[in-house]
PDB file of C-alpha atoms in Angstrom:
ATOM      1  CA  GLU G   1     151.010 111.033   8.603  1.00 68.00           C
ATOM      2  CA  ALA G   2     147.391 111.355   7.221  1.00 81.00           C
ATOM      3  CA  GLY G   3     145.313 113.878   9.260  1.00 93.00           C
ATOM      4  CA  VAL G   4     141.707 113.322  10.801  1.00 96.00           C
ATOM      5  CA  ALA G   5     139.153 112.881   7.897  1.00 97.00           C
ATOM      6  CA  GLN G   6     135.622 114.283   8.259  1.00 97.00           C
ATOM      7  CA  SER G   7     132.901 114.235   5.447  1.00 96.00           C
ATOM      8  CA  PRO G   8     131.102 115.971   4.369  1.00 97.00           C
ATOM      9  CA  ARG G   9     132.233 119.738   4.716  1.00 96.00           C
ATOM     10  CA  TYR G  10     128.901 121.382   4.168  1.00 97.00           C
ATOM     11  CA  LYS G  11     125.441 120.063   4.809  1.00 97.00           C
ATOM     12  CA  ILE G  12     121.834 122.010   4.615  1.00 97.00           C
ATOM     13  CA  ILE G  13     118.944 120.452   5.535  1.00 97.00           C
ATOM     14  CA  GLU G  14     115.637 121.536   6.940  1.00 96.00           C
ATOM     15  CA  LYS G  15     114.608 121.476  10.243  1.00 95.00           C
ATOM     16  CA  ARG G  16     113.427 118.250  11.912  1.00 96.00           C
ATOM     17  CA  GLN G  17     115.196 116.289   9.243  1.00 97.00           C
ATOM     18  CA  SER G  18     118.291 113.725  10.264  1.00 97.00           C
ATOM     19  CA  VAL G  19     121.705 114.125   9.030  1.00 97.00           C
ATOM     20  CA  ALA G  20     124.771 112.248   9.835  1.00 98.00           C
ATOM     21  CA  PHE G  21     128.318 113.190   9.813  1.00 97.00           C
ATOM     22  CA  TRP G  22     131.521 110.446   9.429  1.00 97.00           C
ATOM     23  CA  CYS G  23     134.940 110.916  10.980  1.00 97.00           C
ATOM     24  CA  ASN G  24     138.481 108.785  10.163  1.00 96.00           C
ATOM     25  CA  PRO G  25     140.831 109.635  12.902  1.00 96.00           C
ATOM     26  CA  ILE G  26     144.620 109.409  12.581  1.00 96.00           C
ATOM     27  CA  SER G  27     145.933 105.907  12.689  1.00 94.00           C
ATOM     28  CA  GLY G  28     146.537 104.577  16.222  1.00 92.00           C
ATOM     29  CA  HIS G  29     144.553 107.057  18.189  1.00 94.00           C
ATOM     30  CA  ALA G  30     142.735 105.666  20.509  1.00 93.00           C
ATOM     31  CA  THR G  31     140.697 108.631  22.017  1.00 94.00           C
ATOM     32  CA  LEU G  32     138.069 110.532  19.423  1.00 96.00           C
ATOM     33  CA  TYR G  33     136.094 113.512  20.238  1.00 96.00           C
ATOM     34  CA  TRP G  34     133.392 115.027  18.822  1.00 98.00           C
ATOM     35  CA  TYR G  35     132.648 119.101  19.297  1.00 97.00           C
ATOM     36  CA  GLN G  36     130.091 121.250  18.153  1.00 97.00           C
ATOM     37  CA  GLN G  37     131.601 124.871  17.543  1.00 95.00           C
ATOM     38  CA  ILE G  38     128.637 127.704  16.734  1.00 92.00           C
ATOM     39  CA  LEU G  39     130.037 130.736  14.921  1.00 86.00           C
ATOM     40  CA  GLY G  40     132.368 132.444  17.411  1.00 81.00           C
ATOM     41  CA  GLN G  41     132.575 130.753  19.879  1.00 86.00           C
ATOM     42  CA  GLY G  42     135.125 128.090  21.651  1.00 88.00           C
ATOM     43  CA  PRO G  43     134.706 124.378  21.028  1.00 93.00           C
ATOM     44  CA  LYS G  44     131.797 122.619  22.975  1.00 94.00           C
ATOM     45  CA  LEU G  45     132.415 118.802  23.619  1.00 95.00           C
ATOM     46  CA  LEU G  46     129.664 116.453  22.519  1.00 97.00           C
ATOM     47  CA  ILE G  47     131.177 112.968  23.195  1.00 96.00           C
ATOM     48  CA  GLN G  48     134.757 111.747  23.992  1.00 95.00           C
ATOM     49  CA  PHE G  49     135.503 108.009  22.942  1.00 94.00           C
ATOM     50  CA  GLN G  50     138.470 105.751  24.494  1.00 93.00           C
ATOM     51  CA  ASN G  51     138.518 102.927  21.786  1.00 90.00           C
ATOM     52  CA  ASN G  52     134.979 102.081  21.184  1.00 86.00           C
ATOM     53  CA  GLY G  53     133.980 102.953  24.828  1.00 92.00           C
ATOM     54  CA  VAL G  54     132.296 106.440  25.885  1.00 93.00           C
ATOM     55  CA  VAL G  55     134.411 108.581  28.340  1.00 91.00           C
ATOM     56  CA  ASP G  56     132.115 111.540  28.332  1.00 92.00           C
ATOM     57  CA  ASP G  57     128.932 112.151  26.921  1.00 95.00           C
ATOM     58  CA  SER G  58     127.614 114.931  29.345  1.00 93.00           C
ATOM     59  CA  GLN G  59     126.728 117.765  26.818  1.00 93.00           C
ATOM     60  CA  LEU G  60     125.159 115.545  23.930  1.00 96.00           C
ATOM     61  CA  PRO G  61     121.693 116.298  23.787  1.00 95.00           C
ATOM     62  CA  LYS G  62     120.706 112.415  24.028  1.00 95.00           C
ATOM     63  CA  ASP G  63     117.419 112.780  22.984  1.00 96.00           C
ATOM     64  CA  ARG G  64     118.096 113.778  19.217  1.00 97.00           C
ATOM     65  CA  PHE G  65     121.812 113.270  18.958  1.00 97.00           C
ATOM     66  CA  SER G  66     123.702 109.770  18.960  1.00 97.00           C
ATOM     67  CA  ALA G  67     126.979 108.712  17.845  1.00 97.00           C
ATOM     68  CA  GLU G  68     129.083 105.846  17.531  1.00 95.00           C
ATOM     69  CA  ARG G  69     132.640 104.395  17.169  1.00 95.00           C
ATOM     70  CA  LEU G  70     132.790 101.271  15.718  1.00 82.00           C
ATOM     71  CA  LYS G  71     135.697  98.626  16.397  1.00 84.00           C
ATOM     72  CA  GLY G  72     137.379 101.771  17.955  1.00 82.00           C
ATOM     73  CA  VAL G  73     138.360 103.723  14.641  1.00 90.00           C
ATOM     74  CA  ASP G  74     135.916 105.365  12.474  1.00 95.00           C
ATOM     75  CA  SER G  75     132.956 107.346  13.959  1.00 97.00           C
ATOM     76  CA  THR G  76     129.392 108.882  13.111  1.00 97.00           C
ATOM     77  CA  LEU G  77     127.794 111.438  14.648  1.00 98.00           C
ATOM     78  CA  LYS G  78     123.714 111.386  13.887  1.00 98.00           C
ATOM     79  CA  ILE G  79     121.265 114.365  14.651  1.00 98.00           C
ATOM     80  CA  GLN G  80     117.427 113.281  14.460  1.00 97.00           C
ATOM     81  CA  PRO G  81     115.463 115.411  14.169  1.00 96.00           C
ATOM     82  CA  ALA G  82     117.387 118.608  13.819  1.00 96.00           C
ATOM     83  CA  LYS G  83     116.404 121.893  15.053  1.00 96.00           C
ATOM     84  CA  LEU G  84     117.476 125.601  14.122  1.00 96.00           C
ATOM     85  CA  GLU G  85     119.837 125.770  16.691  1.00 95.00           C
ATOM     86  CA  ASP G  86     122.195 122.890  15.836  1.00 96.00           C
ATOM     87  CA  SER G  87     123.501 125.102  13.092  1.00 96.00           C
ATOM     88  CA  ALA G  88     127.126 124.862  13.768  1.00 97.00           C
ATOM     89  CA  VAL G  89     130.295 123.370  12.965  1.00 96.00           C
ATOM     90  CA  TYR G  90     130.959 119.714  13.848  1.00 97.00           C
ATOM     91  CA  LEU G  91     134.553 118.859  14.374  1.00 96.00           C
ATOM     92  CA  CYS G  92     136.040 115.700  15.155  1.00 97.00           C
ATOM     93  CA  ALA G  93     139.395 115.316  16.738  1.00 97.00           C
ATOM     94  CA  SER G  94     141.373 112.518  17.977  1.00 96.00           C
ATOM     95  CA  SER G  95     144.891 112.212  19.937  1.00 94.00           C
ATOM     96  CA  LEU G  96     146.870 109.338  20.889  1.00 93.00           C
ATOM     97  CA  GLY G  97     145.331 109.242  24.654  1.00 88.00           C
ATOM     98  CA  PRO G  98     143.334 111.397  27.188  1.00 82.00           C
ATOM     99  CA  GLN G  99     145.366 114.619  28.160  1.00 84.00           C
ATOM    100  CA  GLN G 100     147.733 114.084  24.695  1.00 89.00           C
ATOM    101  CA  PRO G 101     147.346 117.000  22.009  1.00 92.00           C
ATOM    102  CA  GLN G 102     144.332 116.650  20.039  1.00 95.00           C
ATOM    103  CA  HIS G 103     144.287 116.669  16.068  1.00 96.00           C
ATOM    104  CA  PHE G 104     141.221 118.261  14.251  1.00 96.00           C
ATOM    105  CA  GLY G 105     139.691 117.768  10.985  1.00 96.00           C
ATOM    106  CA  ASP G 106     138.406 120.600   9.154  1.00 95.00           C
ATOM    107  CA  GLY G 107     134.593 119.835  10.383  1.00 95.00           C
ATOM    108  CA  THR G 108     131.255 119.850   8.906  1.00 96.00           C
ATOM    109  CA  ARG G 109     129.363 123.153   8.419  1.00 96.00           C
ATOM    110  CA  LEU G 110     125.927 122.270   9.395  1.00 97.00           C
ATOM    111  CA  SER G 111     123.062 124.885   8.123  1.00 97.00           C
ATOM    112  CA  ILE G 112     119.508 123.918   9.582  1.00 96.00           C
ATOM    113  CA  LEU G 113     116.841 126.134   7.130  1.00 93.00           C
TER     114      LEU G 113
ATOM    115  CA  ALA E   1     135.057 125.884  39.200  1.00 76.00           C
ATOM    116  CA  GLN E   2     137.974 125.166  37.031  1.00 85.00           C
ATOM    117  CA  SER E   3     138.200 127.558  34.057  1.00 91.00           C
ATOM    118  CA  VAL E   4     140.345 128.676  31.451  1.00 94.00           C
ATOM    119  CA  ALA E   5     140.456 132.857  30.438  1.00 96.00           C
ATOM    120  CA  GLN E   6     141.448 134.713  27.720  1.00 97.00           C
ATOM    121  CA  PRO E   7     140.884 138.378  28.939  1.00 96.00           C
ATOM    122  CA  GLU E   8     141.196 139.797  25.171  1.00 96.00           C
ATOM    123  CA  ASP E   9     138.611 139.135  22.891  1.00 95.00           C
ATOM    124  CA  GLN E  10     140.623 140.743  19.964  1.00 97.00           C
ATOM    125  CA  VAL E  11     144.407 141.658  19.837  1.00 98.00           C
ATOM    126  CA  ASN E  12     145.611 143.972  16.873  1.00 97.00           C
ATOM    127  CA  VAL E  13     149.236 144.061  16.054  1.00 98.00           C
ATOM    128  CA  ALA E  14     151.443 145.377  13.402  1.00 98.00           C
ATOM    129  CA  GLU E  15     153.307 143.196  11.437  1.00 97.00           C
ATOM    130  CA  GLY E  16     157.239 142.612  12.297  1.00 97.00           C
ATOM    131  CA  ASN E  17     155.944 143.661  15.787  1.00 98.00           C
ATOM    132  CA  PRO E  18     156.013 140.900  18.933  1.00 97.00           C
ATOM    133  CA  LEU E  19     152.871 139.702  19.910  1.00 97.00           C
ATOM    134  CA  THR E  20     151.162 138.217  23.120  1.00 98.00           C
ATOM    135  CA  VAL E  21     147.804 136.414  23.554  1.00 98.00           C
ATOM    136  CA  LYS E  22     146.793 136.169  27.137  1.00 98.00           C
ATOM    137  CA  CYS E  23     145.723 133.188  28.991  1.00 98.00           C
ATOM    138  CA  THR E  24     144.930 132.658  32.880  1.00 97.00           C
ATOM    139  CA  TYR E  25     143.839 129.340  34.151  1.00 95.00           C
ATOM    140  CA  SER E  26     141.928 128.270  37.481  1.00 92.00           C
ATOM    141  CA  VAL E  27     142.266 124.366  37.782  1.00 86.00           C
ATOM    142  CA  SER E  28     142.916 122.118  40.571  1.00 83.00           C
ATOM    143  CA  GLY E  29     146.172 119.943  40.424  1.00 83.00           C
ATOM    144  CA  ASN E  30     149.055 120.678  37.894  1.00 85.00           C
ATOM    145  CA  PRO E  31     147.617 121.938  35.028  1.00 89.00           C
ATOM    146  CA  TYR E  32     148.208 120.261  31.069  1.00 92.00           C
ATOM    147  CA  LEU E  33     148.191 123.588  29.103  1.00 94.00           C
ATOM    148  CA  PHE E  34     147.904 124.181  25.345  1.00 96.00           C
ATOM    149  CA  TRP E  35     147.519 126.598  22.354  1.00 97.00           C
ATOM    150  CA  TYR E  36     145.532 125.950  19.469  1.00 97.00           C
ATOM    151  CA  VAL E  37     144.915 128.046  16.785  1.00 97.00           C
ATOM    152  CA  GLN E  38     141.986 127.903  14.138  1.00 95.00           C
ATOM    153  CA  TYR E  39     141.928 129.959  10.467  1.00 93.00           C
ATOM    154  CA  PRO E  40     139.117 130.377   8.354  1.00 89.00           C
ATOM    155  CA  ASN E  41     137.289 127.573   7.711  1.00 87.00           C
ATOM    156  CA  ARG E  42     139.431 124.925   9.225  1.00 89.00           C
ATOM    157  CA  GLY E  43     139.806 122.904  12.027  1.00 90.00           C
ATOM    158  CA  LEU E  44     141.852 123.769  15.340  1.00 94.00           C
ATOM    159  CA  GLN E  45     145.701 123.296  14.970  1.00 95.00           C
ATOM    160  CA  PHE E  46     147.746 122.090  17.925  1.00 95.00           C
ATOM    161  CA  LEU E  47     150.606 124.706  18.592  1.00 96.00           C
ATOM    162  CA  LEU E  48     152.168 123.851  21.601  1.00 96.00           C
ATOM    163  CA  LYS E  49     151.561 122.278  25.544  1.00 95.00           C
ATOM    164  CA  TYR E  50     153.221 122.737  28.891  1.00 94.00           C
ATOM    165  CA  ILE E  51     153.170 119.771  31.001  1.00 89.00           C
ATOM    166  CA  THR E  52     156.341 119.960  33.233  1.00 85.00           C
ATOM    167  CA  GLY E  53     159.877 121.214  32.978  1.00 86.00           C
ATOM    168  CA  ASP E  54     161.127 124.642  31.420  1.00 89.00           C
ATOM    169  CA  ASN E  55     158.527 127.551  31.928  1.00 92.00           C
ATOM    170  CA  LEU E  56     159.022 128.490  28.305  1.00 95.00           C
ATOM    171  CA  VAL E  57     157.720 126.377  25.913  1.00 96.00           C
ATOM    172  CA  LYS E  58     158.359 126.401  22.055  1.00 96.00           C
ATOM    173  CA  GLY E  59     155.977 125.368  19.545  1.00 95.00           C
ATOM    174  CA  SER E  60     154.973 125.555  15.594  1.00 92.00           C
ATOM    175  CA  TYR E  61     155.355 128.478  13.182  1.00 93.00           C
ATOM    176  CA  GLY E  62     157.411 130.107  15.864  1.00 95.00           C
ATOM    177  CA  PHE E  63     155.267 130.636  18.722  1.00 97.00           C
ATOM    178  CA  GLU E  64     156.309 130.194  22.425  1.00 97.00           C
ATOM    179  CA  ALA E  65     154.488 130.328  25.419  1.00 97.00           C
ATOM    180  CA  GLU E  66     155.514 131.209  29.077  1.00 96.00           C
ATOM    181  CA  PHE E  67     154.437 129.026  31.915  1.00 96.00           C
ATOM    182  CA  ASN E  68     153.887 131.543  34.870  1.00 95.00           C
ATOM    183  CA  LYS E  69     152.745 129.308  38.197  1.00 93.00           C
ATOM    184  CA  SER E  70     152.512 132.192  40.608  1.00 94.00           C
ATOM    185  CA  GLN E  71     150.249 134.449  38.211  1.00 95.00           C
ATOM    186  CA  THR E  72     148.497 131.207  36.435  1.00 95.00           C
ATOM    187  CA  SER E  73     149.137 132.333  33.543  1.00 97.00           C
ATOM    188  CA  PHE E  74     150.161 130.889  29.868  1.00 97.00           C
ATOM    189  CA  HIS E  75     150.525 133.536  27.552  1.00 98.00           C
ATOM    190  CA  LEU E  76     151.479 132.980  23.644  1.00 98.00           C
ATOM    191  CA  LYS E  77     154.233 135.095  22.365  1.00 98.00           C
ATOM    192  CA  LYS E  78     155.953 135.354  18.784  1.00 98.00           C
ATOM    193  CA  PRO E  79     158.771 137.833  18.280  1.00 97.00           C
ATOM    194  CA  SER E  80     157.689 139.198  15.323  1.00 97.00           C
ATOM    195  CA  ALA E  81     154.390 138.814  13.794  1.00 97.00           C
ATOM    196  CA  LEU E  82     153.272 138.078  10.103  1.00 97.00           C
ATOM    197  CA  VAL E  83     150.098 138.839   8.418  1.00 96.00           C
ATOM    198  CA  SER E  84     149.568 134.721   8.049  1.00 96.00           C
ATOM    199  CA  ASP E  85     149.275 134.766  11.774  1.00 97.00           C
ATOM    200  CA  SER E  86     145.806 136.226  11.589  1.00 97.00           C
ATOM    201  CA  ALA E  87     143.190 133.755  13.186  1.00 96.00           C
ATOM    202  CA  LEU E  88     141.995 132.607  16.053  1.00 96.00           C
ATOM    203  CA  TYR E  89     143.737 131.461  19.009  1.00 97.00           C
ATOM    204  CA  PHE E  90     142.274 128.994  21.971  1.00 97.00           C
ATOM    205  CA  CYS E  91     143.805 128.527  25.343  1.00 97.00           C
ATOM    206  CA  ALA E  92     142.892 124.600  26.757  1.00 95.00           C
ATOM    207  CA  SER E  93     143.939 123.055  29.925  1.00 93.00           C
ATOM    208  CA  TYR E  94     143.080 119.618  31.588  1.00 88.00           C
ATOM    209  CA  ALA E  95     142.944 119.731  35.400  1.00 74.00           C
ATOM    210  CA  GLY E  96     145.398 117.086  36.977  1.00 64.00           C
ATOM    211  CA  ASN E  97     143.906 113.915  36.458  1.00 65.00           C
ATOM    212  CA  ASN E  98     140.609 115.085  34.894  1.00 68.00           C
ATOM    213  CA  ARG E  99     140.100 113.961  31.170  1.00 73.00           C
ATOM    214  CA  LYS E 100     137.893 116.950  30.288  1.00 82.00           C
ATOM    215  CA  LEU E 101     140.089 119.427  28.203  1.00 89.00           C
ATOM    216  CA  ILE E 102     138.782 123.292  29.458  1.00 91.00           C
ATOM    217  CA  TRP E 103     138.645 125.811  26.509  1.00 93.00           C
ATOM    218  CA  GLY E 104     139.139 129.153  26.656  1.00 94.00           C
ATOM    219  CA  LEU E 105     136.701 131.381  24.593  1.00 93.00           C
ATOM    220  CA  GLY E 106     139.190 132.369  22.008  1.00 96.00           C
ATOM    221  CA  THR E 107     141.017 135.605  20.989  1.00 97.00           C
ATOM    222  CA  SER E 108     140.860 136.811  17.365  1.00 97.00           C
ATOM    223  CA  LEU E 109     144.658 138.000  16.500  1.00 97.00           C
ATOM    224  CA  ALA E 110     144.640 140.453  13.298  1.00 97.00           C
ATOM    225  CA  VAL E 111     147.892 141.287  12.267  1.00 97.00           C
ATOM    226  CA  ASN E 112     147.679 144.459  10.060  1.00 96.00           C
ATOM    227  CA  PRO E 113     150.696 144.739   6.788  1.00 94.00           C
TER     228      PRO E 113
END
């Protein structure tokens, strides 16, 4: 089966600019996750969708981050405006359902200048 | 507070020797336990999981993990390490009916030729 697809792989922007990341989960996976991973640390959940509804966005900085999952399939994560501390790898994952193994994309490495 | 601990930041082992990466958990109810591996510039890959049943779980790439309820541990093991096993390893757990995955901070495994 095809894995989780993410684009772009790398992105460099200046602070205060906006950026968007795209994720296409594995077909049939109802649950989709966006994580932020800072170098040398574990993944931090930003938002979790079940189909197209939000299950958990408690750690999403809502003043600058937004995410949507249209039609319960693809998802986009947006940052506007970006801050220096947003430099990280943004990982998308999907699973058949909650508490099932998660399958990750290779992430987008974001650098803020 | 519920948590997953990986007490070793780094583990070094010689190729061909057995390896162990340690994980302990503190969650309410019956834990659902997972191990993931992350290679450089890649997303996390699912290795194995424990939900119920046999305490010894076999996973991908020759890895296995032993669930020990009395010691609240879920250590990852492999009988004979390969240089290609060098990567970052993450332990994670769901707590009972909680849909949020709790991540350890990761252990960097270095297998020396």
